[in-house]
CSV table of N, CA, C and O in Angstrom, one decimal:
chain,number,residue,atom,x,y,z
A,240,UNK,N,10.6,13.7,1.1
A,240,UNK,CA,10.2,13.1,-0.2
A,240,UNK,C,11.0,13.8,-1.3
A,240,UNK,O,11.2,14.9,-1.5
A,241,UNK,N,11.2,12.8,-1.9
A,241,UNK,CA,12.0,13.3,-3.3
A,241,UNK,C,11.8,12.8,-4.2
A,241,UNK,O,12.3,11.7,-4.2
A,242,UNK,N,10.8,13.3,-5.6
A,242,UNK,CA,10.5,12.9,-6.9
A,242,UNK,C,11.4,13.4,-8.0
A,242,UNK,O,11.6,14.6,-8.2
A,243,UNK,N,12.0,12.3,-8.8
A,243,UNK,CA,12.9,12.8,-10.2
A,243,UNK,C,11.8,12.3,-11.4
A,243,UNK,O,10.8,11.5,-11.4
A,244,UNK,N,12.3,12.8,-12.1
A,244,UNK,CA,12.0,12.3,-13.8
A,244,UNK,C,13.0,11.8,-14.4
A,244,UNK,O,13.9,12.3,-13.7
A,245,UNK,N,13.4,11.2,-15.2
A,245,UNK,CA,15.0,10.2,-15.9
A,245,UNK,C,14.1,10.0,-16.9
A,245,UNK,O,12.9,9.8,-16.9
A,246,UNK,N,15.1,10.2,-17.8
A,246,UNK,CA,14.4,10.1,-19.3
A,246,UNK,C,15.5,8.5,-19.4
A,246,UNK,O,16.7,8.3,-19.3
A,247,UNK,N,14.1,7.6,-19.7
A,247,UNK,CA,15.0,5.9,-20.2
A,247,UNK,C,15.8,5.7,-21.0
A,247,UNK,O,16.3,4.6,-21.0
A,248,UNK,N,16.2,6.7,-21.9
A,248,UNK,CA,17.4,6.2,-22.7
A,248,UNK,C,18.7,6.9,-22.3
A,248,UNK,O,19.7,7.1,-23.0
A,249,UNK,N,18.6,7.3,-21.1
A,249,UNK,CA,20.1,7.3,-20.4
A,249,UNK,C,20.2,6.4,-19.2
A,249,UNK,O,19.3,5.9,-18.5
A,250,UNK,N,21.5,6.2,-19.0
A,250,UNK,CA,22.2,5.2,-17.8
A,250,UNK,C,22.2,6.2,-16.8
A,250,UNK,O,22.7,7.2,-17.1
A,251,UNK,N,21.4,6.0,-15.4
A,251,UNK,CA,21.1,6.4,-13.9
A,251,UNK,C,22.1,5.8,-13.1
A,251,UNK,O,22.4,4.6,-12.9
A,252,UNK,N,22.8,7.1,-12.5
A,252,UNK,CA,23.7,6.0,-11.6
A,252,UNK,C,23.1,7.3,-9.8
A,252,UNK,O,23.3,8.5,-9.6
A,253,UNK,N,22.4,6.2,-8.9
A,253,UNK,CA,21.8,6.5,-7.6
A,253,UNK,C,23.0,6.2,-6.2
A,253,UNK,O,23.3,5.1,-5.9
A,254,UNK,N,23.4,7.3,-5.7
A,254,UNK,CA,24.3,7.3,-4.6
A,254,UNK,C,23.3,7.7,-3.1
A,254,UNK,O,22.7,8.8,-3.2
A,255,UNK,N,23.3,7.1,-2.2
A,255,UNK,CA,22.4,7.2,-1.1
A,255,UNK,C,23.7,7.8,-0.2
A,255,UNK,O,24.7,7.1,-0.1
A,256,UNK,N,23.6,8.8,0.2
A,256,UNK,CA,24.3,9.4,1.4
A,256,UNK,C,25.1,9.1,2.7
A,256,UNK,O,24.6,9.5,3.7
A,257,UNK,N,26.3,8.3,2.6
A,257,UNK,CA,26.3,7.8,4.2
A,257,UNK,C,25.9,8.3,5.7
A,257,UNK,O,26.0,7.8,6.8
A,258,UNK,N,25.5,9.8,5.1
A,258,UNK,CA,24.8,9.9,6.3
A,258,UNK,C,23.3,9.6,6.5
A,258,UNK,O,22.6,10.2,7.3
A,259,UNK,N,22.9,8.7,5.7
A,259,UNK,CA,21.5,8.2,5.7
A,259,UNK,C,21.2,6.6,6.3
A,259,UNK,O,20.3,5.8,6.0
A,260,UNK,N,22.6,6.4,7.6
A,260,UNK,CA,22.7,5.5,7.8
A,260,UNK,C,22.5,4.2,7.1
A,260,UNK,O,22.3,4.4,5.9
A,261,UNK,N,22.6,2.6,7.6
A,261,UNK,CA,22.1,1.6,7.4
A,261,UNK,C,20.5,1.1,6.3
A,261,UNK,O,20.2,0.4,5.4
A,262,UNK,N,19.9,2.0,7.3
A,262,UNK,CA,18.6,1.4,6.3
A,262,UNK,C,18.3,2.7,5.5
A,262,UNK,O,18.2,3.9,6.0
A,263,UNK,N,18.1,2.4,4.4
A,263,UNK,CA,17.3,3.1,3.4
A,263,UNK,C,16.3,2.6,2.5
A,263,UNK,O,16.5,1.5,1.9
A,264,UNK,N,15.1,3.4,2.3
A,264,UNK,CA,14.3,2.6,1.7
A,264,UNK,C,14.4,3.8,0.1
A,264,UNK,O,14.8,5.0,0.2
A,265,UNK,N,14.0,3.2,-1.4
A,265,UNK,CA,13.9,3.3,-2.5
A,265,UNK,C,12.9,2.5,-3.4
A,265,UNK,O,13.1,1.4,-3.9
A,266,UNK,N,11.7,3.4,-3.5
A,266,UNK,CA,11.3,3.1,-4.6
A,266,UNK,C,10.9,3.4,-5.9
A,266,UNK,O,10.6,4.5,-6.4
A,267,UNK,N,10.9,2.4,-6.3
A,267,UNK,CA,10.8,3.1,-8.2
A,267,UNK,C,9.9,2.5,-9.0
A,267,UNK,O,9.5,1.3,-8.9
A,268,UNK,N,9.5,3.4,-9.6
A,268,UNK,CA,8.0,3.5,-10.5
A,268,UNK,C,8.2,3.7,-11.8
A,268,UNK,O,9.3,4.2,-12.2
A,269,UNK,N,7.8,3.6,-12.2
A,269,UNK,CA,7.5,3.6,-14.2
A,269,UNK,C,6.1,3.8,-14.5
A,269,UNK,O,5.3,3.2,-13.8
A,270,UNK,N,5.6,4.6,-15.5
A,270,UNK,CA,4.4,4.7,-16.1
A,270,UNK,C,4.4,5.9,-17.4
A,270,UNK,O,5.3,6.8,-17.7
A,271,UNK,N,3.7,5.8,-17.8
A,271,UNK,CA,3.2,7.1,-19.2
A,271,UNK,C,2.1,7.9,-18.2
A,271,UNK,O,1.3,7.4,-17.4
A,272,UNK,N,2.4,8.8,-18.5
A,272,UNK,CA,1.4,9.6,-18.4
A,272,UNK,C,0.3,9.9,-19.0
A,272,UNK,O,0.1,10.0,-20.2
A,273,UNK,N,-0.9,10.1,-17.7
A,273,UNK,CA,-2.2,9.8,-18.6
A,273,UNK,C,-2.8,11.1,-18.8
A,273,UNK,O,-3.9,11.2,-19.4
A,274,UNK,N,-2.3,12.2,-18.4
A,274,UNK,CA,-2.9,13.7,-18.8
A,274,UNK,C,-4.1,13.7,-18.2
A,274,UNK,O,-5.2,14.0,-18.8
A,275,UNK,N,-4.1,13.3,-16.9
A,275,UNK,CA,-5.0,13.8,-15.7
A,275,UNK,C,-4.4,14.6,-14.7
A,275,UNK,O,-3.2,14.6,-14.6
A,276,UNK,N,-5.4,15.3,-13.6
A,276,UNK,CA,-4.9,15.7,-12.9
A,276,UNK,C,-4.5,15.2,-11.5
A,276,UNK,O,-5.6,14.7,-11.2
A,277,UNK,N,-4.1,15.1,-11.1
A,277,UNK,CA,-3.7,14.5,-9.2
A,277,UNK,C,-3.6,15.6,-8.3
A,277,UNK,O,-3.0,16.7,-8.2
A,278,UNK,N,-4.8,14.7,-7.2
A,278,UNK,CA,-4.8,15.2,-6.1
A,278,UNK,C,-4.4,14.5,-4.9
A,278,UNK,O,-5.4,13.8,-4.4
A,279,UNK,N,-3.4,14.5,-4.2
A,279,UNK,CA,-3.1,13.6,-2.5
A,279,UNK,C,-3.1,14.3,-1.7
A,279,UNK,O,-2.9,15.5,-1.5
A,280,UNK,N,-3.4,12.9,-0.9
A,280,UNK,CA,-3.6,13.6,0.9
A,280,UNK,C,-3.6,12.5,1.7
A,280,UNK,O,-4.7,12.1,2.0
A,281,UNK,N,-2.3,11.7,2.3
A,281,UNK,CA,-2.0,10.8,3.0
A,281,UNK,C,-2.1,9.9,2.1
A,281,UNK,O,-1.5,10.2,1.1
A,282,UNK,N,-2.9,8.4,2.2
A,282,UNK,CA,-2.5,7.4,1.4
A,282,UNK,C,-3.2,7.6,0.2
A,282,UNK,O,-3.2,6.8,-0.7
A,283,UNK,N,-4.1,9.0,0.1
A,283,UNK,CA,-5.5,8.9,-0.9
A,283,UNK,C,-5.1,9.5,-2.3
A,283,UNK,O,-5.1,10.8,-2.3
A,284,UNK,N,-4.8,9.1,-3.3
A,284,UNK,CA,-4.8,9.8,-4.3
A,284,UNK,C,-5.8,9.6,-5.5
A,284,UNK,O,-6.2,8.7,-6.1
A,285,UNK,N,-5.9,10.9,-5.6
A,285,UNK,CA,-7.7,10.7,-7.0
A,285,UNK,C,-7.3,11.8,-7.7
A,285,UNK,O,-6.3,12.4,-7.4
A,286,UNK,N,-8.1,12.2,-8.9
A,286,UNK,CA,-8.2,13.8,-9.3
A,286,UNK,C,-8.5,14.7,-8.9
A,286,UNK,O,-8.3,15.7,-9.5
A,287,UNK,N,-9.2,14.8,-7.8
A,287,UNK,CA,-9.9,16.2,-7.6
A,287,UNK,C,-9.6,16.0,-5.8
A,287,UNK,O,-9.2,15.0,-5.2
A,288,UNK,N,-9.8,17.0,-5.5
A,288,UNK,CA,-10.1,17.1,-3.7
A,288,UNK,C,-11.2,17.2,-3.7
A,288,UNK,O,-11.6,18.0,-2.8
A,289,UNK,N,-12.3,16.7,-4.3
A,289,UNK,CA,-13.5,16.3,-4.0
A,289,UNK,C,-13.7,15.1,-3.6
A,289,UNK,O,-14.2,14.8,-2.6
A,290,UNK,N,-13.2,14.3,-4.4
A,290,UNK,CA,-13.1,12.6,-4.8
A,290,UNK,C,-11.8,12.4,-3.5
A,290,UNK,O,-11.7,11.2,-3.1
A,291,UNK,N,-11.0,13.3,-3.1
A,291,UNK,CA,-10.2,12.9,-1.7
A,291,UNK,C,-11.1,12.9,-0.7
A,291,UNK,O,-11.3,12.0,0.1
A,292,UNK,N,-11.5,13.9,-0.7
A,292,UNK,CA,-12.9,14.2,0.3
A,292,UNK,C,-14.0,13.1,0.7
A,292,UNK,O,-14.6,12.8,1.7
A,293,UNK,N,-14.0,12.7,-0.5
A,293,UNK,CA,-15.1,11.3,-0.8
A,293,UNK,C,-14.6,10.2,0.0
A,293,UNK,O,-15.1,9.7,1.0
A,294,UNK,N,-13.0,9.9,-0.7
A,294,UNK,CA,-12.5,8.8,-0.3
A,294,UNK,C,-12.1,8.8,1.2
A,294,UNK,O,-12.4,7.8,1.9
A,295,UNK,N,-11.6,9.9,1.8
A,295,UNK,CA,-11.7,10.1,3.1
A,295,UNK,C,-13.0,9.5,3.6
A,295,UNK,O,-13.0,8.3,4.1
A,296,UNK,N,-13.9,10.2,3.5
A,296,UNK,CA,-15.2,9.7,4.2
A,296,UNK,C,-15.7,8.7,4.2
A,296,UNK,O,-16.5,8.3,5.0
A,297,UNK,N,-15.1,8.0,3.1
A,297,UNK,CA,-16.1,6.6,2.9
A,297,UNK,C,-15.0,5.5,3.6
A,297,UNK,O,-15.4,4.4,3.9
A,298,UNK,N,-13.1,5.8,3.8
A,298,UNK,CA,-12.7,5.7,4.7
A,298,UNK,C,-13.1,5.5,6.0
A,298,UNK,O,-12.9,4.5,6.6
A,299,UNK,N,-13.7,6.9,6.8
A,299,UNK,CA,-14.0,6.6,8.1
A,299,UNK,C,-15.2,5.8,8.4
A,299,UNK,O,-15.4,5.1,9.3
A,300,UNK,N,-16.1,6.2,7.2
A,300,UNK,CA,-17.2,5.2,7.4
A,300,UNK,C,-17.3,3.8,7.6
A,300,UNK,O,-18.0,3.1,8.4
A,301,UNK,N,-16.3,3.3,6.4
A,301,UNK,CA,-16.0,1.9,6.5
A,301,UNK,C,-15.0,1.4,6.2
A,301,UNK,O,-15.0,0.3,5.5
A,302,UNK,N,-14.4,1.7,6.4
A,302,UNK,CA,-12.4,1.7,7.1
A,302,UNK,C,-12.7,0.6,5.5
A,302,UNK,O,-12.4,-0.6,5.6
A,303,UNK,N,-13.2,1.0,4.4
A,303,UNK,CA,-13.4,0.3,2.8
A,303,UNK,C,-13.1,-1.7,3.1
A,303,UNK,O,-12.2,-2.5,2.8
A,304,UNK,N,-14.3,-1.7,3.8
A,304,UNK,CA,-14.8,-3.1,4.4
A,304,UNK,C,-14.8,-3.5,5.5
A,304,UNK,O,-15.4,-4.6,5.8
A,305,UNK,N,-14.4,-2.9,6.2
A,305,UNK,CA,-14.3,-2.9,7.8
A,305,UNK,C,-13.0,-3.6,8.4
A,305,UNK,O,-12.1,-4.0,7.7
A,306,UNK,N,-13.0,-3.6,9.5
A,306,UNK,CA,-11.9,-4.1,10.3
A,306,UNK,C,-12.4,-5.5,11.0
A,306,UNK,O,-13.1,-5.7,12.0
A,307,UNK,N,-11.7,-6.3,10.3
A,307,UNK,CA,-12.8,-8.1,10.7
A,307,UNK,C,-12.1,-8.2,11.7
A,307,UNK,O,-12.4,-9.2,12.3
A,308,UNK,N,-10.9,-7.4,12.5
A,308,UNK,CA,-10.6,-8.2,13.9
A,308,UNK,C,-11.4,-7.6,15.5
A,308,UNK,O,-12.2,-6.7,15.6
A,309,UNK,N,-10.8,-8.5,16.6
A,309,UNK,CA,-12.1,-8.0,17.6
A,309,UNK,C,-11.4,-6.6,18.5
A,309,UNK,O,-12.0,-6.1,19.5
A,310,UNK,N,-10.0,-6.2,18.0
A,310,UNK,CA,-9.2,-5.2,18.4
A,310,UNK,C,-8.4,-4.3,17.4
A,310,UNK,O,-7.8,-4.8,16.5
A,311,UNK,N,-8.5,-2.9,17.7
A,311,UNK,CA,-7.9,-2.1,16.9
A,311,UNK,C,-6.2,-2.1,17.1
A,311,UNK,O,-5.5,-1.4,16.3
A,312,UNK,N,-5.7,-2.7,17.7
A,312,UNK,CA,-4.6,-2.6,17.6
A,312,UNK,C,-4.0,-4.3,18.1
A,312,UNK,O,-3.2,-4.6,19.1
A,313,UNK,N,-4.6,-5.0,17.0
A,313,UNK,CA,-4.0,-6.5,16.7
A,313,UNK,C,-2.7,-6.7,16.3
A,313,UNK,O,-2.3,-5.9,15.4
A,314,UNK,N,-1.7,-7.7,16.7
A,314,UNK,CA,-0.4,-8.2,16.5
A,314,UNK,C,-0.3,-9.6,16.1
A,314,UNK,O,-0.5,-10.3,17.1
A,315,UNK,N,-0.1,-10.3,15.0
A,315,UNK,CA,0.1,-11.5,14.9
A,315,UNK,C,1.6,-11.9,15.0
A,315,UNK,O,2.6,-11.1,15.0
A,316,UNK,N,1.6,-13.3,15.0
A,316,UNK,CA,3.3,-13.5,15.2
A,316,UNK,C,3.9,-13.1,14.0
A,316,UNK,O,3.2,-12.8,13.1
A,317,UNK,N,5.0,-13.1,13.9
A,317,UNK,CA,6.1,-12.6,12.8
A,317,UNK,C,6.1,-14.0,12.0
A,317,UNK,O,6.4,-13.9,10.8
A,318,UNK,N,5.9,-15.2,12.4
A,318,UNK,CA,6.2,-16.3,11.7
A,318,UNK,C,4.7,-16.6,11.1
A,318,UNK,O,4.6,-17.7,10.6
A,319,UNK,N,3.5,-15.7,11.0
A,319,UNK,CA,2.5,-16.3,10.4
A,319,UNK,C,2.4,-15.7,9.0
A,319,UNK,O,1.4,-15.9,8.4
A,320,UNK,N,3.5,-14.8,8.3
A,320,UNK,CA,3.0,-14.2,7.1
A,320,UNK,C,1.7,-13.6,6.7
A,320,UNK,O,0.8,-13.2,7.3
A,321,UNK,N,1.9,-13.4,5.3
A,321,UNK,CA,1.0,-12.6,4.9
A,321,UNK,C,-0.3,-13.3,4.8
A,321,UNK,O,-0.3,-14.5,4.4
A,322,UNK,N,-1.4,-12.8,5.1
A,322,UNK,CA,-2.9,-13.3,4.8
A,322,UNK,C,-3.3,-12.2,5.1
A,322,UNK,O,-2.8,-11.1,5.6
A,323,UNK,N,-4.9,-12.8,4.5
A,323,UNK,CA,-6.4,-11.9,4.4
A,323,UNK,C,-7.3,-12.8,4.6
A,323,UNK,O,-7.5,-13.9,4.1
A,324,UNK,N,-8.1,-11.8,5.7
A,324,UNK,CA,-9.3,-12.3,5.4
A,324,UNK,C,-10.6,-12.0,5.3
A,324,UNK,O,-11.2,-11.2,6.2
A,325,UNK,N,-11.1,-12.4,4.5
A,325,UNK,CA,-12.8,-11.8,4.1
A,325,UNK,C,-13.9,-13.0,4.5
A,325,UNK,O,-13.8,-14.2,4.4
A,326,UNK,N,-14.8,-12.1,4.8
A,326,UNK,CA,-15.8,-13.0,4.8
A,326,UNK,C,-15.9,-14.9,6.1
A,326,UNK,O,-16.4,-16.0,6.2
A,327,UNK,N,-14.8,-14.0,6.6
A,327,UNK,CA,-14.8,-15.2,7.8
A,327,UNK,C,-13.7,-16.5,7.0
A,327,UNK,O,-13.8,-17.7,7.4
A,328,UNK,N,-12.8,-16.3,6.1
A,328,UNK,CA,-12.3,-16.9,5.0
A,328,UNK,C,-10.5,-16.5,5.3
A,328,UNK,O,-10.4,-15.3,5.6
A,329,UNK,N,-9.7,-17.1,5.3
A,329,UNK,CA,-8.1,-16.8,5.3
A,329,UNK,C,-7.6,-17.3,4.4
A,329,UNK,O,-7.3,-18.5,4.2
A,330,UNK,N,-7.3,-16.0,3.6
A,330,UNK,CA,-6.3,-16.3,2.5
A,330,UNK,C,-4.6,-16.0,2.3
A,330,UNK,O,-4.0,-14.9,2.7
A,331,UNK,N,-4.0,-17.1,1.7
A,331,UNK,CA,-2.4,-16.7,1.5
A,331,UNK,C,-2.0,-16.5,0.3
A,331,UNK,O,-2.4,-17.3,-0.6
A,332,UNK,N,-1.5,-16.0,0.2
A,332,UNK,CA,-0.5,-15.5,-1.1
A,332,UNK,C,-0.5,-16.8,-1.9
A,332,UNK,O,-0.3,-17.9,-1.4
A,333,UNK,N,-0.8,-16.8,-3.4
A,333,UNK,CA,-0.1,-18.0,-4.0
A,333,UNK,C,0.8,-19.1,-3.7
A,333,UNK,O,0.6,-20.3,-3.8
A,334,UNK,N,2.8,-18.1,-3.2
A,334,UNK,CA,3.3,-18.8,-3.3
A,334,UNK,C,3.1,-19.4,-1.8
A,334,UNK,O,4.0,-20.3,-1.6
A,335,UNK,N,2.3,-19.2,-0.8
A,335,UNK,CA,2.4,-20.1,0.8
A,335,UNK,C,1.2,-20.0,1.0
A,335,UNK,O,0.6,-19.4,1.9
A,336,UNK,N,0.5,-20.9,-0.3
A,336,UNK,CA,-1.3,-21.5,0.0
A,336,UNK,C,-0.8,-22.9,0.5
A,336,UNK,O,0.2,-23.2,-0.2
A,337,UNK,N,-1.0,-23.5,1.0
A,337,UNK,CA,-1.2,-24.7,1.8
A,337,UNK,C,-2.4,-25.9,1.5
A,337,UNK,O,-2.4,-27.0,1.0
A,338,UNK,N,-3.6,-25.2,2.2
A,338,UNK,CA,-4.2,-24.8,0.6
A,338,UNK,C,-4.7,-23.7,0.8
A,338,UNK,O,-4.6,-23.2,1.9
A,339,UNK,N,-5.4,-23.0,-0.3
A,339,UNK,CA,-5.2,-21.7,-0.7
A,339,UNK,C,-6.7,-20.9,0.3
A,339,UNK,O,-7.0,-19.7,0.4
A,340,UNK,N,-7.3,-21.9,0.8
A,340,UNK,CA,-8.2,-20.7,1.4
A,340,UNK,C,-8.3,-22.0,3.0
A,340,UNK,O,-7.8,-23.1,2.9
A,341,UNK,N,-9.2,-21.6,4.4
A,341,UNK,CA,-9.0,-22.2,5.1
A,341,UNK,C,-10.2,-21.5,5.9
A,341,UNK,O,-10.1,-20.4,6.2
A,342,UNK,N,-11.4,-22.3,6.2
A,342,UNK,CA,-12.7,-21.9,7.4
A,342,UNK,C,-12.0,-21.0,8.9
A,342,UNK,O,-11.2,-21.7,9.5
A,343,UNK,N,-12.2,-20.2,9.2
A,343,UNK,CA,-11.8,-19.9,10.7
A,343,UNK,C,-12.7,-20.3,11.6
A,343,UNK,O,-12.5,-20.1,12.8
């Protein structure tokens, strides 16, 4: 992991390593700072390692709504895109609603 700071009123110029092979991934963030503090720990980030603690647990408890499929390690085709679903309900992305919600 590697975090910079760039102050916006200069020109960035980003060289990726040829020894970082073919694929490389890059991403970039923008924000102000809100003068709190941060705490992480895998995907969880809050202020405190209390509130990680929290979010953790309420993670394992209910994987934060549950897991609506009938296997933990489900595969759909590569050609079905992105959806969700809640509540027995499949939804697509705006731009590939068909229409935008569908009974299962």
């Amino acid at each position: 992991k590697v975090s910079l700071e760039m102050d916006a009123t200069q020109e960035v110029e980003i060289e990726v390593p040829a020894t970082f092979g073919e694929n490389s991934e890059f991403l970039w963030m923008q924000g102000k700072p809100i003068q709190e503090p941060v705490a992480q720990y895998g995907p969880f980030v809050m202020n405190t390692q209390a509130e990680i603690r929290q979010a953790f647990m309420d993670y394992q408890t209910t994987e934060f709504g549950g897991w609506p499929w009938p296997r933990d390690d489900m595969v759909f085709p590569t050609n079905k895109g992105r959806f969700a679903l809640f509540d027995g309900k499949e939804t697509l992305p705006k731009d590939e609603a068909e229409p935008e919600e569908k009974e299962l």
